[in-house]
Coordinates of C-alpha atoms in Angstrom, one line a residue:
Chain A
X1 CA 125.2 30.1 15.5
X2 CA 124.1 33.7 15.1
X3 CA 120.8 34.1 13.0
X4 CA 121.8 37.2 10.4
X5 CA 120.8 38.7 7.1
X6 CA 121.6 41.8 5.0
X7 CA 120.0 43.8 2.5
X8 CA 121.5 46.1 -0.5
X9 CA 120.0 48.3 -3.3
X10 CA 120.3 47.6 -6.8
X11 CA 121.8 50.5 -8.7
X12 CA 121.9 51.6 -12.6
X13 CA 117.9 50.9 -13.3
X14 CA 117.2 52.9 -16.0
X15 CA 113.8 54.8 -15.7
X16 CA 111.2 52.4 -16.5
X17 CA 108.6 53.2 -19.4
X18 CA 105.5 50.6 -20.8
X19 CA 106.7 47.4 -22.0
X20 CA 110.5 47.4 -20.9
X21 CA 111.7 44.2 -19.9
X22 CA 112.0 44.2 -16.0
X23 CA 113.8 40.4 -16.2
X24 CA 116.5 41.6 -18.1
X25 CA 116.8 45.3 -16.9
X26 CA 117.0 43.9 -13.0
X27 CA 119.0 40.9 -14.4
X28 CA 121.4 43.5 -16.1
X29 CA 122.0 45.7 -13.7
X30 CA 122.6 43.2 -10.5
X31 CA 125.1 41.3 -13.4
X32 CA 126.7 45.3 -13.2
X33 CA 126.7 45.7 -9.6
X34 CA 128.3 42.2 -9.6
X35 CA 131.5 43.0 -11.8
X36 CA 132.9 45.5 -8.9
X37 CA 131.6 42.8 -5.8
X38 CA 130.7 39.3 -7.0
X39 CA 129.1 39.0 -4.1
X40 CA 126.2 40.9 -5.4
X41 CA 125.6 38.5 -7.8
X42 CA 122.3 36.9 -7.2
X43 CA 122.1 33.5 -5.2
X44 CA 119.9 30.9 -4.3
X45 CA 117.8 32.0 -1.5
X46 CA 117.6 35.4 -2.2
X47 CA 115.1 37.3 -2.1
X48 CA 114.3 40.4 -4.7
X49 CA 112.0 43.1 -3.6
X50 CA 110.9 45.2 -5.8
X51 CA 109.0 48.7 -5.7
X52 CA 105.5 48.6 -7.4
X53 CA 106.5 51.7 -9.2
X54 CA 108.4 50.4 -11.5
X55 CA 106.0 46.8 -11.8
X56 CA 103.2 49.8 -13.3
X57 CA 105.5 51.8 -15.4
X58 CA 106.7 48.8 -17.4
X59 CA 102.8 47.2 -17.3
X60 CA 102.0 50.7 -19.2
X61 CA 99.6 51.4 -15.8
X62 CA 100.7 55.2 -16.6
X63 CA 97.2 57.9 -17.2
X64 CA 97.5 61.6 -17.4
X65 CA 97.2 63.6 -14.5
X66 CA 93.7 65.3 -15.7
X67 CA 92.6 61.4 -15.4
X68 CA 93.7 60.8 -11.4
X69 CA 90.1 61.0 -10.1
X70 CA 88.6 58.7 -12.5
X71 CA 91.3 56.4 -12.0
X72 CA 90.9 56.5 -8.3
X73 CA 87.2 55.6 -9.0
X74 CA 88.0 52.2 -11.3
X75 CA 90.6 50.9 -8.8
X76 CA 87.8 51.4 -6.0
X77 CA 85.6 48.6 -4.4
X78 CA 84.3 50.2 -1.4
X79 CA 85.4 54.2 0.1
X80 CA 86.3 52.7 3.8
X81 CA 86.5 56.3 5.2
X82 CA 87.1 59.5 4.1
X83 CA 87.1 63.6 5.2
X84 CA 86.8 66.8 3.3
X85 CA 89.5 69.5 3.5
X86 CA 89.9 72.6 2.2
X87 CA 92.1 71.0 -0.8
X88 CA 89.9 68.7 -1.6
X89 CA 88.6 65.1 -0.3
X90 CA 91.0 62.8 1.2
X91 CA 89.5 58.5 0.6
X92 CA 90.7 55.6 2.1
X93 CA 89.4 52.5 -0.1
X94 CA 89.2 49.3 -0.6
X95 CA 91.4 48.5 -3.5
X96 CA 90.4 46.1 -6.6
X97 CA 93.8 44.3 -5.2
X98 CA 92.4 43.5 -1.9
X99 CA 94.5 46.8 0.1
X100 CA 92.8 49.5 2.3
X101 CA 95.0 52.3 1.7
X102 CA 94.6 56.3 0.6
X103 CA 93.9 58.0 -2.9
X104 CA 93.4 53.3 -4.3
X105 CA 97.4 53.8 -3.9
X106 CA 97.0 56.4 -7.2
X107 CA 100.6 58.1 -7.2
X108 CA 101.8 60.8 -8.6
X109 CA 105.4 61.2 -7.2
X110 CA 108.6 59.5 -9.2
X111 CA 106.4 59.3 -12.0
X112 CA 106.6 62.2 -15.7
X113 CA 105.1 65.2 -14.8
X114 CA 102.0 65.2 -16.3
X115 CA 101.3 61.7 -15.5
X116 CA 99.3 59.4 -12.2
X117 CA 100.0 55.9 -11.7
X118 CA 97.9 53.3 -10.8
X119 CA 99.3 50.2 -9.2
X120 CA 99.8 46.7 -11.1
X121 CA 96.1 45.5 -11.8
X122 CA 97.2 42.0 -9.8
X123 CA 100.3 42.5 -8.3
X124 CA 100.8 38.4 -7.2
X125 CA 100.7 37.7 -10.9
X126 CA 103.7 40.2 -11.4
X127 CA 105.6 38.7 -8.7
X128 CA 105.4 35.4 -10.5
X129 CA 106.3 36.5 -13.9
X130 CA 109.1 38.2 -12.5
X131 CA 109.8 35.3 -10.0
X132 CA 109.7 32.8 -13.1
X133 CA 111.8 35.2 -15.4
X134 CA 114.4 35.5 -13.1
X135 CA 114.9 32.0 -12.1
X136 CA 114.9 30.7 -15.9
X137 CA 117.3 33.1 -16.7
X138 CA 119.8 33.0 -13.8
X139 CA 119.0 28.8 -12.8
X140 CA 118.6 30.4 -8.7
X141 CA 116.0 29.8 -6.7
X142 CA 114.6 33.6 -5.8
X143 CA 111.5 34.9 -4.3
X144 CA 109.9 38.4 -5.1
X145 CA 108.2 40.9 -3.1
X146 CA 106.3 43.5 -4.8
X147 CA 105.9 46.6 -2.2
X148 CA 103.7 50.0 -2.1
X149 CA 103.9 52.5 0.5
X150 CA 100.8 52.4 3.0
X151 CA 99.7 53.9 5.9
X152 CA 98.1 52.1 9.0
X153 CA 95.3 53.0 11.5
X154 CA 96.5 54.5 14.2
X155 CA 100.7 55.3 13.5
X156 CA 101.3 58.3 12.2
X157 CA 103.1 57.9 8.4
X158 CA 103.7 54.8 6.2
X159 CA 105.6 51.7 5.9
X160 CA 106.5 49.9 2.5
X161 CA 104.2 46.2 2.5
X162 CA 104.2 43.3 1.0
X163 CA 101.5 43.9 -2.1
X164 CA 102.2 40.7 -4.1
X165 CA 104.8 37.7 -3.8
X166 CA 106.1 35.3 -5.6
X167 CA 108.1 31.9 -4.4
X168 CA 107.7 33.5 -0.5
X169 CA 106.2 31.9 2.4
X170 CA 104.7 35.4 3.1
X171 CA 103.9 34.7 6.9
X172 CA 105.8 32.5 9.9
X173 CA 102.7 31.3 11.2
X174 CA 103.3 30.6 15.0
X175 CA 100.0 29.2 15.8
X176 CA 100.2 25.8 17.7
X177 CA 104.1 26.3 18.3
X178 CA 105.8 26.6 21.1
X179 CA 107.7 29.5 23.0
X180 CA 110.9 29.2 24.5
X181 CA 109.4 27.7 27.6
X182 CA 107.6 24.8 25.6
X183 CA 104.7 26.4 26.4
X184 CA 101.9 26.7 23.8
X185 CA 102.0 30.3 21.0
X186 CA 98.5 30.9 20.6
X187 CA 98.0 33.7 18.5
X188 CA 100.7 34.5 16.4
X189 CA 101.4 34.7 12.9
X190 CA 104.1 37.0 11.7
X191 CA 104.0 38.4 8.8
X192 CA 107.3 38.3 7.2
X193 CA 106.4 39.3 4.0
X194 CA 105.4 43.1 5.3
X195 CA 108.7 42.9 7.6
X196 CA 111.0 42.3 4.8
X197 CA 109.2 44.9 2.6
X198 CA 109.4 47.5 5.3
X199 CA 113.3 46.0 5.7
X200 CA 114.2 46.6 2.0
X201 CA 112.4 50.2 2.1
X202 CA 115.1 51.3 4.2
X203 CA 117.9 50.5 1.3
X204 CA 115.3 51.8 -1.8
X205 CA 114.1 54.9 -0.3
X206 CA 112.4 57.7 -2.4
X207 CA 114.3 59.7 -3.1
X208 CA 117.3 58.1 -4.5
X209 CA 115.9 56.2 -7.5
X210 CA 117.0 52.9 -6.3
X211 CA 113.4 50.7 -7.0
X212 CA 115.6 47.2 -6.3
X213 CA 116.4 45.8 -3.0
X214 CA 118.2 42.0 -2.2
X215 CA 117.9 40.2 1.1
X216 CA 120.5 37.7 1.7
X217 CA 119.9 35.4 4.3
X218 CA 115.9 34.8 4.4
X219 CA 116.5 31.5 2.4
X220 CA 113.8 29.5 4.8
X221 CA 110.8 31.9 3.5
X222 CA 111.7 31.1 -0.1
X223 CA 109.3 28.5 -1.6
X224 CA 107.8 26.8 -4.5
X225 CA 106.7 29.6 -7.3
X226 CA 103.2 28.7 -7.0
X227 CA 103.0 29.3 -3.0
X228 CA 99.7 31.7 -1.8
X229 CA 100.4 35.6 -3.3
X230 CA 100.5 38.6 -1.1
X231 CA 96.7 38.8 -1.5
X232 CA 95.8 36.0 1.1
X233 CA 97.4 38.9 3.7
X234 CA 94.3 40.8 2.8
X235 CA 91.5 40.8 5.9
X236 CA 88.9 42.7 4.2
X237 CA 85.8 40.5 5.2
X238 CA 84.1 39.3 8.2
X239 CA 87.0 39.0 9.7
X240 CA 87.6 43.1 9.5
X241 CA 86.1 45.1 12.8
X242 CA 87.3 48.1 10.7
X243 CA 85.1 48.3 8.0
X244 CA 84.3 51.9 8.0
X245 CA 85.6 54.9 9.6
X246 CA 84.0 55.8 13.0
X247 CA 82.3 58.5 11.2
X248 CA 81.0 56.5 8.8
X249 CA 79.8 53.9 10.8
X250 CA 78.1 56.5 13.1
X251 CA 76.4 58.1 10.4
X252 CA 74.7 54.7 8.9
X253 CA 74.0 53.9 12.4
X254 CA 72.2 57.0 13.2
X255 CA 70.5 56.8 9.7
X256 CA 69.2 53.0 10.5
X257 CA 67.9 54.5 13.7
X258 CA 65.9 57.3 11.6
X259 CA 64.9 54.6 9.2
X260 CA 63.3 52.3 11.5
X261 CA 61.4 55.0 13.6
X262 CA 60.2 56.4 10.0
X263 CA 59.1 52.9 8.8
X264 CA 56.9 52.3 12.2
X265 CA 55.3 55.9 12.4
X266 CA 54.1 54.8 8.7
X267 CA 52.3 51.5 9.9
X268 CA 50.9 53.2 12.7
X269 CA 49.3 55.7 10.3
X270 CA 48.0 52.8 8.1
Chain B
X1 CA 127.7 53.2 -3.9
X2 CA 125.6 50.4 -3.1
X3 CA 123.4 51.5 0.2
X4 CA 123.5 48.2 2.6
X5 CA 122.8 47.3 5.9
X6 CA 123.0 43.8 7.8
X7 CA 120.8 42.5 11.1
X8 CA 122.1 39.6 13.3
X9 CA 120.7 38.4 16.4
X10 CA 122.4 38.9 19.8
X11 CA 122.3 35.3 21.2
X12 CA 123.3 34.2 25.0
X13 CA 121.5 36.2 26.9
X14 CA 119.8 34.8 30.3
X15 CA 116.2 34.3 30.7
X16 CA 115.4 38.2 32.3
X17 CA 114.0 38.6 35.9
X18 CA 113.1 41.7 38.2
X19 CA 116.2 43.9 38.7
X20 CA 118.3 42.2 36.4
X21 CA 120.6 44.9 35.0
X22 CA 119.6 44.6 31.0
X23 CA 122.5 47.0 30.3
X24 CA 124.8 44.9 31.5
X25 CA 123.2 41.4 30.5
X26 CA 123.3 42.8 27.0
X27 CA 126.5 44.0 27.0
X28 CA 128.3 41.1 28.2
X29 CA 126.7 39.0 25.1
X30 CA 127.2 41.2 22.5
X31 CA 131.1 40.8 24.2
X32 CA 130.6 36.9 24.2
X33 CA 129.5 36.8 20.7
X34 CA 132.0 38.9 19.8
X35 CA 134.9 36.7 20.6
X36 CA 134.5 34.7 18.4
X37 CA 133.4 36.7 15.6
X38 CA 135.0 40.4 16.4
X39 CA 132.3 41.9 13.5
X40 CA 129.5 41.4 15.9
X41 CA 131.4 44.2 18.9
X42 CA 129.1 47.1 18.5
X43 CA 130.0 50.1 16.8
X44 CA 128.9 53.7 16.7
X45 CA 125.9 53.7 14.5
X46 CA 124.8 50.4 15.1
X47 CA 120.9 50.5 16.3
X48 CA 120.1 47.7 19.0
X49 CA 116.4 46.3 18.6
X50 CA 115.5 45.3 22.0
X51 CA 111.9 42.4 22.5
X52 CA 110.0 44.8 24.8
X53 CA 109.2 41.7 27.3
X54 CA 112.5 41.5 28.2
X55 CA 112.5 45.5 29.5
X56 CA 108.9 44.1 31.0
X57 CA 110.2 41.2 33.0
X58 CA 113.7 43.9 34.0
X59 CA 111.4 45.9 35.1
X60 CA 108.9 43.5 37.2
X61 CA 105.6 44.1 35.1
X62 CA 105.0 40.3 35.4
X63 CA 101.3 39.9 37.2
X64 CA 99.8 36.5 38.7
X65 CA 98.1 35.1 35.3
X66 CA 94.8 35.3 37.4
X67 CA 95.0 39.0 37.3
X68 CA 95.3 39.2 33.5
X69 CA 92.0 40.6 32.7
X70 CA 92.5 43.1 35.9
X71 CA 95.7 43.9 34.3
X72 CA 94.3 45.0 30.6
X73 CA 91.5 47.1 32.5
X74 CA 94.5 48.8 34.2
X75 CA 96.6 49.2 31.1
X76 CA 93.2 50.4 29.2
X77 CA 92.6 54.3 28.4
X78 CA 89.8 53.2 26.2
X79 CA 88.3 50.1 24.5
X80 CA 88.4 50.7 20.7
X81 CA 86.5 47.4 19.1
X82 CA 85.6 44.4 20.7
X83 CA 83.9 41.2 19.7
X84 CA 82.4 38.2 21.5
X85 CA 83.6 34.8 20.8
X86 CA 82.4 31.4 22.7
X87 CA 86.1 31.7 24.7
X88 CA 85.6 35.2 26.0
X89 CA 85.8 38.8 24.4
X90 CA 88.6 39.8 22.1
X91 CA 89.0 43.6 22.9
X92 CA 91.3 45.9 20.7
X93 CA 92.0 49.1 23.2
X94 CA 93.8 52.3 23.6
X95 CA 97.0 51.3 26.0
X96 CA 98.1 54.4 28.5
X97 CA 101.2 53.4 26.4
X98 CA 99.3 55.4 24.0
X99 CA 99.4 51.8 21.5
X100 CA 96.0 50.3 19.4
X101 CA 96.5 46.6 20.6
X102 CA 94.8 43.7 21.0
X103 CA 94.3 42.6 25.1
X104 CA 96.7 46.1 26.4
X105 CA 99.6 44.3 25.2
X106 CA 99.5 41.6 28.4
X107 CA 100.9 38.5 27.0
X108 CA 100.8 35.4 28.5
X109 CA 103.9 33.3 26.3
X110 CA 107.5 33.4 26.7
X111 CA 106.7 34.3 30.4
X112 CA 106.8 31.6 33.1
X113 CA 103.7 29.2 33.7
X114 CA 101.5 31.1 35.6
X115 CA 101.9 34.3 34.9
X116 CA 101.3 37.3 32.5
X117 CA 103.6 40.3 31.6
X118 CA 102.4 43.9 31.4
X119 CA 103.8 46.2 28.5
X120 CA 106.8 48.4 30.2
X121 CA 104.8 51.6 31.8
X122 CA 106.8 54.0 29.7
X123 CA 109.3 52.4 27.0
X124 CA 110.4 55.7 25.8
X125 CA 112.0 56.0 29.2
X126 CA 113.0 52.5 28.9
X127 CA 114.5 52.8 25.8
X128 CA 116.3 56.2 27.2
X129 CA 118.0 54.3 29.9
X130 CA 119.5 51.8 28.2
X131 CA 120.4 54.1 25.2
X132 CA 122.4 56.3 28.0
X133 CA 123.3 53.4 29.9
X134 CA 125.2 50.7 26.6
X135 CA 126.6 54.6 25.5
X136 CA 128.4 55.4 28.9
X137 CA 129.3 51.6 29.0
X138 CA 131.1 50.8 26.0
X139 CA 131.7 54.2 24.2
X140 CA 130.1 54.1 21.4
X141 CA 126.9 55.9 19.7
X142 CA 124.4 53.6 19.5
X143 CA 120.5 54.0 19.2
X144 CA 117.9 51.6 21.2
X145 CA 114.4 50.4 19.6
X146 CA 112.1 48.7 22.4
X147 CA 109.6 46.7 20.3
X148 CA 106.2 44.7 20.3
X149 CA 104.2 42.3 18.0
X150 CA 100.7 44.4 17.1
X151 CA 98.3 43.2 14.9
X152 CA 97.7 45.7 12.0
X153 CA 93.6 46.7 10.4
X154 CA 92.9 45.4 7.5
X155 CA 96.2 43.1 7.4
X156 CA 96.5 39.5 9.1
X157 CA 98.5 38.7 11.5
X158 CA 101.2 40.8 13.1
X159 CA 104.0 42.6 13.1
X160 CA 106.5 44.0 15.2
X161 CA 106.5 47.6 15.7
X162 CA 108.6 50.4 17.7
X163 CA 106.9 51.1 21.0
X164 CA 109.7 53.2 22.8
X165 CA 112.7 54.3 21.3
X166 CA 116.1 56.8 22.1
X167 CA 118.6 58.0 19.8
X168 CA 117.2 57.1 16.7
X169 CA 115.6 59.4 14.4
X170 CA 111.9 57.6 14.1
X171 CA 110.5 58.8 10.8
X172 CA 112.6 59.9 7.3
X173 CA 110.1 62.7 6.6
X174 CA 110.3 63.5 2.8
X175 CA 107.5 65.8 3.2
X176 CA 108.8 68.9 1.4
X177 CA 111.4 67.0 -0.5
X178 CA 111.9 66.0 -4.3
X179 CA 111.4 62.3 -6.0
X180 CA 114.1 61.7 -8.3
X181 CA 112.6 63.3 -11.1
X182 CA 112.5 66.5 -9.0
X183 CA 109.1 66.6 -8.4
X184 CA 107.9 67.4 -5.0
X185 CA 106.8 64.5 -2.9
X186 CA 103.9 65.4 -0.6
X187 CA 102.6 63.1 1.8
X188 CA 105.4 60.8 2.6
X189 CA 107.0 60.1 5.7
X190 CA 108.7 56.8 6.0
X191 CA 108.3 55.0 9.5
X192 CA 111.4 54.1 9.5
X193 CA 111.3 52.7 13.2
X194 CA 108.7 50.6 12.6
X195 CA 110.6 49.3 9.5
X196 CA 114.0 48.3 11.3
X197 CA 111.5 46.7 14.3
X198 CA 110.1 44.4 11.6
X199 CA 113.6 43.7 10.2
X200 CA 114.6 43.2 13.9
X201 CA 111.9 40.2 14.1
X202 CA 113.5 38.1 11.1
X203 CA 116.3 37.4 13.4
X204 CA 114.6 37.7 16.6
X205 CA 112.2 35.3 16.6
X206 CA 109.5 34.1 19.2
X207 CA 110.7 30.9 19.2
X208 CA 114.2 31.3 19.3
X209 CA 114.7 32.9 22.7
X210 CA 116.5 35.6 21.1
X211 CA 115.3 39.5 22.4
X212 CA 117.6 41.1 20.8
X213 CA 119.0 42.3 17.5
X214 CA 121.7 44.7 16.1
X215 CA 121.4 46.4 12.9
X216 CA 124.5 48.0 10.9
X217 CA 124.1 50.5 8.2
X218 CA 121.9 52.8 9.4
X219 CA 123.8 55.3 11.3
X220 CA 122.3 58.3 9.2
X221 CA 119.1 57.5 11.8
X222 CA 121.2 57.4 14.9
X223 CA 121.4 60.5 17.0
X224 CA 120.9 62.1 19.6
X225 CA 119.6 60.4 23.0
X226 CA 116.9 62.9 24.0
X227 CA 115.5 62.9 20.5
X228 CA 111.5 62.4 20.2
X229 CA 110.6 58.5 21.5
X230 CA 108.0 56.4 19.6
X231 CA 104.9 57.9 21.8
X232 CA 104.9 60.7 18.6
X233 CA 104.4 57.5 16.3
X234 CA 100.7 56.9 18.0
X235 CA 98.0 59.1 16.1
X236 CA 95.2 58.4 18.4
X237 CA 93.6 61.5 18.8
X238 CA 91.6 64.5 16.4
X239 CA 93.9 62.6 13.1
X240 CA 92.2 59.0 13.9
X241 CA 89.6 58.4 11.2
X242 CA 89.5 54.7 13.4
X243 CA 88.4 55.6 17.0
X244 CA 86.5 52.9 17.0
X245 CA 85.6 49.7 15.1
X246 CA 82.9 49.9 12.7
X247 CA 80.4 47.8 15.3
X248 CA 81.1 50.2 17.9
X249 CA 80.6 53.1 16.2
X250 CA 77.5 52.1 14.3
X251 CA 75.9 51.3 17.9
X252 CA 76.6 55.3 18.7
X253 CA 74.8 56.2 15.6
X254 CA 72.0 54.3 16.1
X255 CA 72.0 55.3 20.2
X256 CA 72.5 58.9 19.1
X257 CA 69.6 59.1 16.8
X258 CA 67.0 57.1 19.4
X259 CA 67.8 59.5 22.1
X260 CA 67.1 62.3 20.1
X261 CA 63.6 61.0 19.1
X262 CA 63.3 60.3 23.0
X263 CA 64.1 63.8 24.0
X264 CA 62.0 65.6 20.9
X265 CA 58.8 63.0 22.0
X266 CA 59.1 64.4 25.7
X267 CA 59.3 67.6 25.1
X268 CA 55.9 67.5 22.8
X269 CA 54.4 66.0 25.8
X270 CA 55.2 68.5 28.0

């Protein structure tokens, strides 16, 4: 039995604008796709992934251009790292979502000119409204992925992840399995979800307009509605031995240093 | 024009030991499976997505499991983070591989009891012979990804990512390009390797005993055979805001700044 899945784009979305219906827009235009193949229609098992882009537009997550900064401010927990160029200063931050990504994943391409975009306040509850929407309508059994384009320490570029879910088992989690020897998986847990974002990116692209991608085949990872969102893949805490940037870290290191040989000089004086 | 692409795994193949011949091995499943479904014969364009511990055990990298921790010093250009648990020390280093991995890559599952397996020395190479070697064999214009599960910052869990690569075009820079409203898109340069590895895994599996995956669809990224390998994915150097982990870096700081006072109080003296 040979283990095998495929992935297509959705065509004939519309450009989205504040308070469209992404149910019936996505609905509509895979029901169109499906006239000239039926096999396009949606099925149980299937799994939608959809481009946060179009999640914001339609959420009305749209500020003008003048406002980029101060929206890059709100969406920011914590600056994680960041370096001045001649153009200005490039951040990576912890998002209000839970991401570590560049610029609080503030975009200003595929959007009006004039215009930023910030991404979906919670992106997991997205998934689920679209999850739910879809199912009621059609009567299948989907999952959603929302995605955003991120970078990653240490590769050059960025991948398209898994920023909130809906009816997904976002991860295959290995740990306490067995490999193919019967012999005990210690450490891994695959995370699906960010694979089958980064799988659908290749179908949506950037530059075509296509926002929409189906996976056919992936039926296993599709769950109960209510199963963890994409936030759980978050590890932003304790857990997260890349809390800063090296420089960053240095520089309250050395400062701590400074501080402590300041603070004993003083008692010695008293 | 609906943009599609499918991924099936290639099933069959033996477990791999020194010297076996992985061109041939791979080809004579793909041949198997292809009798009784004639889809599954490779065709120009298709892009084969290869487990890199297979190339490893091809290529003898197994070591006595003793010699693991000898094995990651060996494999280690630099340690990057580390953190001590009551089992030992998890170390996240710089491979000679040019990779940011947890332990060098030196797994210890899916390989027979008592041993470990080394990452291949150069998978770019790797990836280059059997590129050359599936080409001259069975005609056709294929592209070869060598992969490898790596743990991501900021993320949980893993997952798999190109770490040699030959005839595949690694990135889809839109750097320069438009968005679809015709706006310039500025930063943007899909890893598009890393994005068909992770699709790869869906039907790979590290369960499954199956190393090996073909994708259909995305010829536009096959080409030529000496095209740039995955080595220009790493971005370890001047570009790495993540040289070290926070810990690590902090320690430096504070180091930094105590020598200094050391070296200004010694020079009063004298």
């Amino acid at each position: 039995m040979t283990p095998r899945f495929s992935v297509w784009g959705v065509t004939g979305l519309p450009e989205i604008e504040p308070n469209h219906d992404l149910v019936a827009l996505i609905a509509d235009a895979i029901a169109a796709q499906a006239k000239t193949d039926p096999d396009l229609a949606l099925q149980s098992g299937d799994i939608l992934v959809v481009t946060s882009k179009i999640v914001s537009k339609s959420e009305g997550m749209q500020v003008p251009a003048a406002d980029r900064e101060k929206a890059i401010a709100a969406d920011t927990v914590r600056i994680v790292a960041e370096r001045v160029h001649p153009g200005g200063t490039f951040r990576i931050v912890e998002t209000r979502q839970g991401l570590v990504m560049a610029a609080a994943g503030i975009d200003m391409s595929n959007v009006p000119e004039g215009t930023a975009l910030r991404l979906p306040a919670d992106p997991d509850a997205s998934a689920r409204a679209l999850c739910a929407g879809l199912r009621d309508r059609l009567g299948v059994e989907i999952g959603i992925i929302v995605t955003d384009t991120i970078g990653r320490a240490w590769r050059v570029g960025q991948t398209d992840m898994a920023i909130g879910a809906a009816g997904i088992q976002l991860t295959d989690d290995l740990r306490g399995a067995n490999d193919a020897n019967g012999r005990p998986l210690h450490v891994t847990q695959a995370v699906v979800a960010d694979e089958i974002a980064g799988a659908a990116d290749l179908v949506k692209g950037k530059t075509t307009g296509i926002p929409v991608a189906v996976v056919r085949g992936l039926d296993r990872f599709v769950t109960d509605l209510d199963a963890p969102g994409a936030r759980t893949l978050a590890r932003t805490g304790d857990d997260d031995m890349f809390r800063f940037g090296s420089a960053e870290a240095y520089r309250l290191g050395y400062e701590a240093a400074m501080a402590e040989i300041k603070a004993k000089r003083k008692q010695r004086q008293e």
